[in-house]
Amino acid sequence: MEQANEPFFRREGDMLIPNACARGPWQGAGLHGRVIVGLLASEIERQQGDPDFMPMRITVDLYRAPGMVPLHVETRRARDAKRIRVVDADLISEGRSAGRASIQFLRRGEQPQGNPWHGETWSVPHADTLPAGEPRDDTMFGLWEMRWVEGSITSIGQRRLWMRENRELVGGEPLTPFARVAVGADYASPLANMVGGPGYTFINSDLTFYLGRLPQGEWIGFESVAHEASAGVAIGHCNLYDEAGRIGWASACGLAQQVRGDVAAKA
């Protein structure tokens, strides 16, 4: 049984043991996509990160839903040069890869002069001024916090919100800024691709996000930008923000999939 604000995982040696809250919303689901993305990103950062390098881009392929069983992450450097480092990783569940990630790190340095065009600024109310609402299916009934700025997960039209994590990814290991945005970024898929209600919608088979800088503070802002779909497949795109402005963007492709019955029933 899930305990209040328990972490998604606990670490035992080299293994990561999922708690009940790590289960995803899909029919026959194992782990939630957000914890798969989060683990791959945070383990790459933990094992291969360097304060002189900025994690600029991560792509995660979600090609097998791992069960609620112990797992671990294996990382390796595909390229290690003076100004660029590329790290690949596999999430190993029951002896097989259940997902993989590739992160490109770039060495931090002097910022060029000038200010290229970068679009409109993020001008929305601060999350703390917005109503919390009741935990519903859009947060898996309280597994994270959200404050809606515009729309809802079932509305038609652009959707904007603030999100804050309310539990650790791995027990006893506080979220780094990079891990915080990685865990949350999986929500770009439902935000851009959710078709308007519980039941049958799109499950993402990948996630890519780019960061121009690491987020400041606990709240991450999301803004759906684009969605295209045909023949049971979809792509979606979102901007990512913190309280100071845009930090990057996230994109996902998806397959039509049945939502878990108990989640659909509660919605």
PDB file of C-alpha atoms in Angstrom:
ATOM      1  CA  MET A   1       0.000   0.000   0.000  1.00  0.00           C
ATOM      2  CA  GLU A   2       1.222   3.487  -0.855  1.00  0.00           C
ATOM      3  CA  GLN A   3       2.396   5.594   2.083  1.00  0.00           C
ATOM      4  CA  ALA A   4       1.900   9.364   2.180  1.00  0.00           C
ATOM      5  CA  ASN A   5       4.605  11.064   0.113  1.00  0.00           C
ATOM      6  CA  GLU A   6       6.725   7.933  -0.029  1.00  0.00           C
ATOM      7  CA  PRO A   7       9.524   8.079  -2.644  1.00  0.00           C
ATOM      8  CA  PHE A   8       9.008   6.363  -5.966  1.00  0.00           C
ATOM      9  CA  PHE A   9      12.011   4.073  -5.286  1.00  0.00           C
ATOM     10  CA  ARG A  10      14.329   2.962  -2.528  1.00  0.00           C
ATOM     11  CA  ARG A  11      17.951   2.064  -3.216  1.00  0.00           C
ATOM     12  CA  GLU A  12      19.357  -1.282  -2.066  1.00  0.00           C
ATOM     13  CA  GLY A  13      22.967  -1.566  -3.204  1.00  0.00           C
ATOM     14  CA  ASP A  14      22.998  -1.256  -6.988  1.00  0.00           C
ATOM     15  CA  MET A  15      19.284  -2.020  -7.273  1.00  0.00           C
ATOM     16  CA  LEU A  16      16.318   0.353  -7.252  1.00  0.00           C
ATOM     17  CA  ILE A  17      13.152  -1.068  -5.699  1.00  0.00           C
ATOM     18  CA  PRO A  18       9.845   0.522  -6.804  1.00  0.00           C
ATOM     19  CA  ASN A  19       7.225   1.518  -4.268  1.00  0.00           C
ATOM     20  CA  ALA A  20       3.501   1.337  -5.047  1.00  0.00           C
ATOM     21  CA  CYS A  21       3.362   4.994  -6.123  1.00  0.00           C
ATOM     22  CA  ALA A  22       5.687   4.262  -9.089  1.00  0.00           C
ATOM     23  CA  ARG A  23       2.961   2.345 -10.939  1.00  0.00           C
ATOM     24  CA  GLY A  24       1.680   3.936 -14.145  1.00  0.00           C
ATOM     25  CA  PRO A  25      -1.889   4.704 -15.299  1.00  0.00           C
ATOM     26  CA  TRP A  26      -2.103   2.351 -18.277  1.00  0.00           C
ATOM     27  CA  GLN A  27      -3.986  -0.938 -18.642  1.00  0.00           C
ATOM     28  CA  GLY A  28      -1.698  -3.724 -17.404  1.00  0.00           C
ATOM     29  CA  ALA A  29       0.764  -1.043 -16.349  1.00  0.00           C
ATOM     30  CA  GLY A  30       4.098  -1.435 -14.704  1.00  0.00           C
ATOM     31  CA  LEU A  31       6.209   1.618 -13.952  1.00  0.00           C
ATOM     32  CA  HIS A  32       5.006   5.124 -14.743  1.00  0.00           C
ATOM     33  CA  GLY A  33       6.795   6.829 -17.637  1.00  0.00           C
ATOM     34  CA  ARG A  34       7.767   9.785 -15.440  1.00  0.00           C
ATOM     35  CA  VAL A  35       9.799   7.565 -13.113  1.00  0.00           C
ATOM     36  CA  ILE A  36      11.512   5.797 -16.021  1.00  0.00           C
ATOM     37  CA  VAL A  37      12.550   9.127 -17.549  1.00  0.00           C
ATOM     38  CA  GLY A  38      13.514  10.454 -14.128  1.00  0.00           C
ATOM     39  CA  LEU A  39      15.631   7.438 -13.207  1.00  0.00           C
ATOM     40  CA  LEU A  40      17.530   7.386 -16.489  1.00  0.00           C
ATOM     41  CA  ALA A  41      18.237  11.117 -16.294  1.00  0.00           C
ATOM     42  CA  SER A  42      19.162  11.192 -12.615  1.00  0.00           C
ATOM     43  CA  GLU A  43      21.370   8.098 -12.795  1.00  0.00           C
ATOM     44  CA  ILE A  44      23.267   9.512 -15.780  1.00  0.00           C
ATOM     45  CA  GLU A  45      23.739  12.723 -13.823  1.00  0.00           C
ATOM     46  CA  ARG A  46      24.782  10.833 -10.678  1.00  0.00           C
ATOM     47  CA  GLN A  47      27.207   8.488 -12.444  1.00  0.00           C
ATOM     48  CA  GLN A  48      28.526  10.699 -15.266  1.00  0.00           C
ATOM     49  CA  GLY A  49      27.652  14.311 -14.420  1.00  0.00           C
ATOM     50  CA  ASP A  50      30.217  17.104 -14.120  1.00  0.00           C
ATOM     51  CA  PRO A  51      29.547  20.651 -12.815  1.00  0.00           C
ATOM     52  CA  ASP A  52      31.535  22.061 -15.754  1.00  0.00           C
ATOM     53  CA  PHE A  53      29.079  20.484 -18.220  1.00  0.00           C
ATOM     54  CA  MET A  54      25.437  21.410 -18.802  1.00  0.00           C
ATOM     55  CA  PRO A  55      22.914  18.637 -19.642  1.00  0.00           C
ATOM     56  CA  MET A  56      21.455  20.150 -22.825  1.00  0.00           C
ATOM     57  CA  ARG A  57      19.340  17.401 -24.346  1.00  0.00           C
ATOM     58  CA  ILE A  58      18.004  14.013 -23.319  1.00  0.00           C
ATOM     59  CA  THR A  59      16.124  11.533 -25.483  1.00  0.00           C
ATOM     60  CA  VAL A  60      14.440   8.572 -23.800  1.00  0.00           C
ATOM     61  CA  ASP A  61      12.994   5.595 -25.707  1.00  0.00           C
ATOM     62  CA  LEU A  62      10.227   3.827 -23.777  1.00  0.00           C
ATOM     63  CA  TYR A  63       9.959   0.548 -25.641  1.00  0.00           C
ATOM     64  CA  ARG A  64       9.050  -1.955 -22.913  1.00  0.00           C
ATOM     65  CA  ALA A  65       6.958  -1.294 -19.821  1.00  0.00           C
ATOM     66  CA  PRO A  66       8.952  -2.700 -16.878  1.00  0.00           C
ATOM     67  CA  GLY A  67       7.027  -4.379 -14.094  1.00  0.00           C
ATOM     68  CA  MET A  68       7.070  -3.445 -10.430  1.00  0.00           C
ATOM     69  CA  VAL A  69      10.324  -5.303  -9.857  1.00  0.00           C
ATOM     70  CA  PRO A  70      13.903  -4.352  -8.844  1.00  0.00           C
ATOM     71  CA  LEU A  71      15.929  -2.700 -11.601  1.00  0.00           C
ATOM     72  CA  HIS A  72      19.136  -0.805 -12.223  1.00  0.00           C
ATOM     73  CA  VAL A  73      20.607   1.689 -14.693  1.00  0.00           C
ATOM     74  CA  GLU A  74      23.787   1.083 -16.694  1.00  0.00           C
ATOM     75  CA  THR A  75      25.590   4.111 -18.177  1.00  0.00           C
ATOM     76  CA  ARG A  76      28.480   4.506 -20.628  1.00  0.00           C
ATOM     77  CA  ARG A  77      30.181   7.396 -22.393  1.00  0.00           C
ATOM     78  CA  ALA A  78      29.669   7.327 -26.152  1.00  0.00           C
ATOM     79  CA  ARG A  79      31.790  10.459 -26.630  1.00  0.00           C
ATOM     80  CA  ASP A  80      34.046  12.292 -24.178  1.00  0.00           C
ATOM     81  CA  ALA A  81      35.773  15.357 -25.618  1.00  0.00           C
ATOM     82  CA  LYS A  82      36.890  18.733 -24.322  1.00  0.00           C
ATOM     83  CA  ARG A  83      33.575  20.507 -24.924  1.00  0.00           C
ATOM     84  CA  ILE A  84      31.038  17.759 -25.593  1.00  0.00           C
ATOM     85  CA  ARG A  85      30.141  14.604 -23.704  1.00  0.00           C
ATOM     86  CA  VAL A  86      27.500  12.091 -24.807  1.00  0.00           C
ATOM     87  CA  VAL A  87      26.295   9.488 -22.320  1.00  0.00           C
ATOM     88  CA  ASP A  88      24.010   6.542 -23.091  1.00  0.00           C
ATOM     89  CA  ALA A  89      22.096   4.529 -20.515  1.00  0.00           C
ATOM     90  CA  ASP A  90      19.835   1.482 -20.274  1.00  0.00           C
ATOM     91  CA  LEU A  91      17.188   0.750 -17.676  1.00  0.00           C
ATOM     92  CA  ILE A  92      17.630  -2.953 -16.906  1.00  0.00           C
ATOM     93  CA  SER A  93      14.580  -4.859 -15.656  1.00  0.00           C
ATOM     94  CA  GLU A  94      14.597  -8.652 -15.243  1.00  0.00           C
ATOM     95  CA  GLY A  95      17.825  -8.870 -17.227  1.00  0.00           C
ATOM     96  CA  ARG A  96      16.571  -6.914 -20.245  1.00  0.00           C
ATOM     97  CA  SER A  97      16.615  -3.298 -21.349  1.00  0.00           C
ATOM     98  CA  ALA A  98      13.211  -1.703 -20.745  1.00  0.00           C
ATOM     99  CA  GLY A  99      14.204   1.776 -21.913  1.00  0.00           C
ATOM    100  CA  ARG A 100      17.233   3.731 -22.989  1.00  0.00           C
ATOM    101  CA  ALA A 101      18.424   7.315 -22.854  1.00  0.00           C
ATOM    102  CA  SER A 102      21.061   9.496 -24.462  1.00  0.00           C
ATOM    103  CA  ILE A 103      22.176  12.783 -22.913  1.00  0.00           C
ATOM    104  CA  GLN A 104      24.357  15.402 -24.555  1.00  0.00           C
ATOM    105  CA  PHE A 105      26.405  17.512 -22.131  1.00  0.00           C
ATOM    106  CA  LEU A 106      28.124  20.711 -23.294  1.00  0.00           C
ATOM    107  CA  ARG A 107      30.905  22.500 -21.446  1.00  0.00           C
ATOM    108  CA  ARG A 108      29.832  25.778 -19.871  1.00  0.00           C
ATOM    109  CA  GLY A 109      31.720  28.880 -21.008  1.00  0.00           C
ATOM    110  CA  GLU A 110      31.489  32.567 -21.874  1.00  0.00           C
ATOM    111  CA  GLN A 111      28.095  33.766 -23.119  1.00  0.00           C
ATOM    112  CA  PRO A 112      28.189  35.572 -26.527  1.00  0.00           C
ATOM    113  CA  GLN A 113      26.974  39.164 -26.674  1.00  0.00           C
ATOM    114  CA  GLY A 114      23.550  39.905 -28.119  1.00  0.00           C
ATOM    115  CA  ASN A 115      20.006  38.694 -27.616  1.00  0.00           C
ATOM    116  CA  PRO A 116      18.467  36.674 -30.496  1.00  0.00           C
ATOM    117  CA  TRP A 117      14.684  36.581 -30.884  1.00  0.00           C
ATOM    118  CA  HIS A 118      13.174  34.019 -28.519  1.00  0.00           C
ATOM    119  CA  GLY A 119       9.408  34.503 -28.587  1.00  0.00           C
ATOM    120  CA  GLU A 120       6.957  35.748 -26.009  1.00  0.00           C
ATOM    121  CA  THR A 121       7.788  35.749 -22.321  1.00  0.00           C
ATOM    122  CA  TRP A 122       6.016  33.521 -19.786  1.00  0.00           C
ATOM    123  CA  SER A 123       3.492  35.844 -18.191  1.00  0.00           C
ATOM    124  CA  VAL A 124       1.190  33.898 -15.870  1.00  0.00           C
ATOM    125  CA  PRO A 125       0.208  34.065 -12.188  1.00  0.00           C
ATOM    126  CA  HIS A 126       2.663  32.566  -9.708  1.00  0.00           C
ATOM    127  CA  ALA A 127       1.753  29.014  -8.731  1.00  0.00           C
ATOM    128  CA  ASP A 128       1.315  29.947  -5.071  1.00  0.00           C
ATOM    129  CA  THR A 129      -1.513  32.351  -6.010  1.00  0.00           C
ATOM    130  CA  LEU A 130      -3.535  29.680  -7.855  1.00  0.00           C
ATOM    131  CA  PRO A 131      -5.997  27.243  -6.231  1.00  0.00           C
ATOM    132  CA  ALA A 132      -4.634  23.800  -5.454  1.00  0.00           C
ATOM    133  CA  GLY A 133      -7.852  21.922  -6.251  1.00  0.00           C
ATOM    134  CA  GLU A 134      -8.552  18.310  -5.360  1.00  0.00           C
ATOM    135  CA  PRO A 135      -6.064  15.556  -6.322  1.00  0.00           C
ATOM    136  CA  ARG A 136      -7.494  13.895  -9.449  1.00  0.00           C
ATOM    137  CA  ASP A 137      -6.433  11.662 -12.319  1.00  0.00           C
ATOM    138  CA  ASP A 138      -4.281  14.438 -13.833  1.00  0.00           C
ATOM    139  CA  THR A 139      -1.876  14.016 -10.878  1.00  0.00           C
ATOM    140  CA  MET A 140      -2.503  10.277 -10.429  1.00  0.00           C
ATOM    141  CA  PHE A 141      -4.504  11.393  -7.377  1.00  0.00           C
ATOM    142  CA  GLY A 142      -1.772  13.334  -5.619  1.00  0.00           C
ATOM    143  CA  LEU A 143       1.542  11.799  -6.733  1.00  0.00           C
ATOM    144  CA  TRP A 144       2.664  15.329  -7.651  1.00  0.00           C
ATOM    145  CA  GLU A 145       1.169  18.830  -7.347  1.00  0.00           C
ATOM    146  CA  MET A 146      -0.311  20.967 -10.116  1.00  0.00           C
ATOM    147  CA  ARG A 147      -1.837  24.423 -10.459  1.00  0.00           C
ATOM    148  CA  TRP A 148      -3.772  24.960 -13.686  1.00  0.00           C
ATOM    149  CA  VAL A 149      -3.271  28.306 -15.418  1.00  0.00           C
ATOM    150  CA  GLU A 150      -5.378  27.632 -18.519  1.00  0.00           C
ATOM    151  CA  GLY A 151      -7.566  24.678 -19.471  1.00  0.00           C
ATOM    152  CA  SER A 152      -7.524  21.224 -17.912  1.00  0.00           C
ATOM    153  CA  ILE A 153      -6.434  17.730 -18.902  1.00  0.00           C
ATOM    154  CA  THR A 154      -9.903  17.116 -20.411  1.00  0.00           C
ATOM    155  CA  SER A 155     -10.437  20.521 -22.055  1.00  0.00           C
ATOM    156  CA  ILE A 156     -10.090  21.402 -25.730  1.00  0.00           C
ATOM    157  CA  GLY A 157      -7.555  24.116 -26.509  1.00  0.00           C
ATOM    158  CA  GLN A 158      -4.183  25.221 -25.192  1.00  0.00           C
ATOM    159  CA  ARG A 159      -3.243  24.012 -21.711  1.00  0.00           C
ATOM    160  CA  ARG A 160      -0.889  25.723 -19.273  1.00  0.00           C
ATOM    161  CA  LEU A 161       0.024  24.759 -15.731  1.00  0.00           C
ATOM    162  CA  TRP A 162       2.580  24.748 -12.933  1.00  0.00           C
ATOM    163  CA  MET A 163       3.879  21.441 -11.555  1.00  0.00           C
ATOM    164  CA  ARG A 164       5.798  20.648  -8.368  1.00  0.00           C
ATOM    165  CA  GLU A 165       7.145  17.314  -7.175  1.00  0.00           C
ATOM    166  CA  ASN A 166       6.010  16.341  -3.685  1.00  0.00           C
ATOM    167  CA  ARG A 167       8.170  13.239  -3.179  1.00  0.00           C
ATOM    168  CA  GLU A 168      11.711  12.060  -3.842  1.00  0.00           C
ATOM    169  CA  LEU A 169      12.495   9.915  -6.849  1.00  0.00           C
ATOM    170  CA  VAL A 170      14.817   7.752  -4.720  1.00  0.00           C
ATOM    171  CA  GLY A 171      14.430   7.780  -0.966  1.00  0.00           C
ATOM    172  CA  GLY A 172      17.031   9.882   0.861  1.00  0.00           C
ATOM    173  CA  GLU A 173      18.268  11.514  -2.368  1.00  0.00           C
ATOM    174  CA  PRO A 174      16.928  15.067  -2.840  1.00  0.00           C
ATOM    175  CA  LEU A 175      15.988  15.990  -6.401  1.00  0.00           C
ATOM    176  CA  THR A 176      18.603  17.998  -8.274  1.00  0.00           C
ATOM    177  CA  PRO A 177      17.324  20.732 -10.621  1.00  0.00           C
ATOM    178  CA  PHE A 178      17.969  18.447 -13.607  1.00  0.00           C
ATOM    179  CA  ALA A 179      16.230  15.455 -12.016  1.00  0.00           C
ATOM    180  CA  ARG A 180      13.281  17.674 -11.059  1.00  0.00           C
ATOM    181  CA  VAL A 181      12.607  18.768 -14.617  1.00  0.00           C
ATOM    182  CA  ALA A 182      13.288  15.249 -15.962  1.00  0.00           C
ATOM    183  CA  VAL A 183      10.672  13.628 -13.715  1.00  0.00           C
ATOM    184  CA  GLY A 184       8.094  16.259 -14.615  1.00  0.00           C
ATOM    185  CA  ALA A 185       8.866  16.493 -18.341  1.00  0.00           C
ATOM    186  CA  ASP A 186       7.018  13.255 -19.103  1.00  0.00           C
ATOM    187  CA  TYR A 187       3.813  15.246 -18.534  1.00  0.00           C
ATOM    188  CA  ALA A 188       4.438  16.970 -21.863  1.00  0.00           C
ATOM    189  CA  SER A 189       2.853  13.911 -23.476  1.00  0.00           C
ATOM    190  CA  PRO A 190      -0.594  14.009 -21.824  1.00  0.00           C
ATOM    191  CA  LEU A 191      -0.610  17.803 -21.799  1.00  0.00           C
ATOM    192  CA  ALA A 192      -0.148  17.966 -25.583  1.00  0.00           C
ATOM    193  CA  ASN A 193      -1.682  14.633 -26.639  1.00  0.00           C
ATOM    194  CA  MET A 194      -4.551  13.843 -24.219  1.00  0.00           C
ATOM    195  CA  VAL A 195      -7.683  13.613 -26.367  1.00  0.00           C
ATOM    196  CA  GLY A 196     -10.136  15.014 -23.835  1.00  0.00           C
ATOM    197  CA  GLY A 197     -11.152  12.375 -21.330  1.00  0.00           C
ATOM    198  CA  PRO A 198     -10.353   9.122 -19.531  1.00  0.00           C
ATOM    199  CA  GLY A 199     -10.373   5.752 -21.242  1.00  0.00           C
ATOM    200  CA  TYR A 200      -8.602   5.584 -24.603  1.00  0.00           C
ATOM    201  CA  THR A 201      -5.850   8.094 -25.328  1.00  0.00           C
ATOM    202  CA  PHE A 202      -2.127   8.234 -26.242  1.00  0.00           C
ATOM    203  CA  ILE A 203       0.763   6.666 -24.323  1.00  0.00           C
ATOM    204  CA  ASN A 204       4.157   8.144 -25.139  1.00  0.00           C
ATOM    205  CA  SER A 205       6.806   5.846 -26.565  1.00  0.00           C
ATOM    206  CA  ASP A 206       9.563   8.414 -26.174  1.00  0.00           C
ATOM    207  CA  LEU A 207      10.410  11.810 -24.698  1.00  0.00           C
ATOM    208  CA  THR A 208      12.977  14.406 -25.730  1.00  0.00           C
ATOM    209  CA  PHE A 209      13.620  17.630 -23.902  1.00  0.00           C
ATOM    210  CA  TYR A 210      16.117  20.438 -24.404  1.00  0.00           C
ATOM    211  CA  LEU A 211      17.262  22.846 -21.692  1.00  0.00           C
ATOM    212  CA  GLY A 212      18.834  26.262 -22.202  1.00  0.00           C
ATOM    213  CA  ARG A 213      19.477  26.412 -18.461  1.00  0.00           C
ATOM    214  CA  LEU A 214      18.600  24.477 -15.322  1.00  0.00           C
ATOM    215  CA  PRO A 215      15.382  25.417 -13.522  1.00  0.00           C
ATOM    216  CA  GLN A 216      15.334  27.627 -10.449  1.00  0.00           C
ATOM    217  CA  GLY A 217      12.933  26.766  -7.643  1.00  0.00           C
ATOM    218  CA  GLU A 218      10.475  23.911  -7.218  1.00  0.00           C
ATOM    219  CA  TRP A 219       7.777  24.832  -9.742  1.00  0.00           C
ATOM    220  CA  ILE A 220       8.067  23.831 -13.428  1.00  0.00           C
ATOM    221  CA  GLY A 221       5.737  25.501 -15.927  1.00  0.00           C
ATOM    222  CA  PHE A 222       4.226  23.656 -18.904  1.00  0.00           C
ATOM    223  CA  GLU A 223       2.541  25.110 -21.986  1.00  0.00           C
ATOM    224  CA  SER A 224       1.152  22.926 -24.765  1.00  0.00           C
ATOM    225  CA  VAL A 225       2.251  24.243 -28.153  1.00  0.00           C
ATOM    226  CA  ALA A 226       1.404  21.671 -30.837  1.00  0.00           C
ATOM    227  CA  HIS A 227      -0.310  18.332 -31.444  1.00  0.00           C
ATOM    228  CA  GLU A 228      -0.670  16.241 -34.589  1.00  0.00           C
ATOM    229  CA  ALA A 229      -2.209  12.762 -34.880  1.00  0.00           C
ATOM    230  CA  SER A 230      -3.457  10.206 -37.406  1.00  0.00           C
ATOM    231  CA  ALA A 231      -4.119   6.454 -37.554  1.00  0.00           C
ATOM    232  CA  GLY A 232      -3.633   5.936 -33.815  1.00  0.00           C
ATOM    233  CA  VAL A 233      -0.261   7.688 -33.485  1.00  0.00           C
ATOM    234  CA  ALA A 234       0.520  11.219 -32.295  1.00  0.00           C
ATOM    235  CA  ILE A 235       3.202  13.820 -31.650  1.00  0.00           C
ATOM    236  CA  GLY A 236       3.046  16.624 -29.092  1.00  0.00           C
ATOM    237  CA  HIS A 237       5.224  19.571 -28.086  1.00  0.00           C
ATOM    238  CA  CYS A 238       5.362  21.768 -24.951  1.00  0.00           C
ATOM    239  CA  ASN A 239       7.370  24.715 -23.679  1.00  0.00           C
ATOM    240  CA  LEU A 240       8.982  24.387 -20.235  1.00  0.00           C
ATOM    241  CA  TYR A 241       9.363  27.257 -17.749  1.00  0.00           C
ATOM    242  CA  ASP A 242      10.442  28.198 -14.265  1.00  0.00           C
ATOM    243  CA  GLU A 243       9.557  31.345 -12.338  1.00  0.00           C
ATOM    244  CA  ALA A 244      12.169  33.354 -14.292  1.00  0.00           C
ATOM    245  CA  GLY A 245      10.989  32.361 -17.782  1.00  0.00           C
ATOM    246  CA  ARG A 246      11.377  29.662 -20.395  1.00  0.00           C
ATOM    247  CA  ILE A 247      14.032  27.014 -19.759  1.00  0.00           C
ATOM    248  CA  GLY A 248      13.457  24.745 -22.764  1.00  0.00           C
ATOM    249  CA  TRP A 249      10.917  22.489 -24.450  1.00  0.00           C
ATOM    250  CA  ALA A 250       9.799  18.866 -24.552  1.00  0.00           C
ATOM    251  CA  SER A 251       8.362  16.659 -27.299  1.00  0.00           C
ATOM    252  CA  ALA A 252       6.860  13.172 -27.320  1.00  0.00           C
ATOM    253  CA  CYS A 253       5.321  10.736 -29.763  1.00  0.00           C
ATOM    254  CA  GLY A 254       2.541   8.384 -28.726  1.00  0.00           C
ATOM    255  CA  LEU A 255       0.433   5.328 -29.475  1.00  0.00           C
ATOM    256  CA  ALA A 256      -3.291   4.927 -28.798  1.00  0.00           C
ATOM    257  CA  GLN A 257      -3.652   3.003 -25.528  1.00  0.00           C
ATOM    258  CA  GLN A 258      -6.292   2.022 -22.959  1.00  0.00           C
ATOM    259  CA  VAL A 259      -6.082   3.723 -19.560  1.00  0.00           C
ATOM    260  CA  ARG A 260      -6.075   1.494 -16.467  1.00  0.00           C
ATOM    261  CA  GLY A 261      -9.644   0.739 -15.402  1.00  0.00           C
ATOM    262  CA  ASP A 262      -9.344   1.981 -11.825  1.00  0.00           C
ATOM    263  CA  VAL A 263      -7.841   5.284 -13.008  1.00  0.00           C
ATOM    264  CA  ALA A 264     -10.579   5.825 -15.601  1.00  0.00           C
ATOM    265  CA  ALA A 265     -13.249   5.013 -13.015  1.00  0.00           C
ATOM    266  CA  LYS A 266     -11.953   7.647 -10.576  1.00  0.00           C
ATOM    267  CA  ALA A 267     -11.698  10.400 -13.188  1.00  0.00           C
TER     268      ALA A 267
END
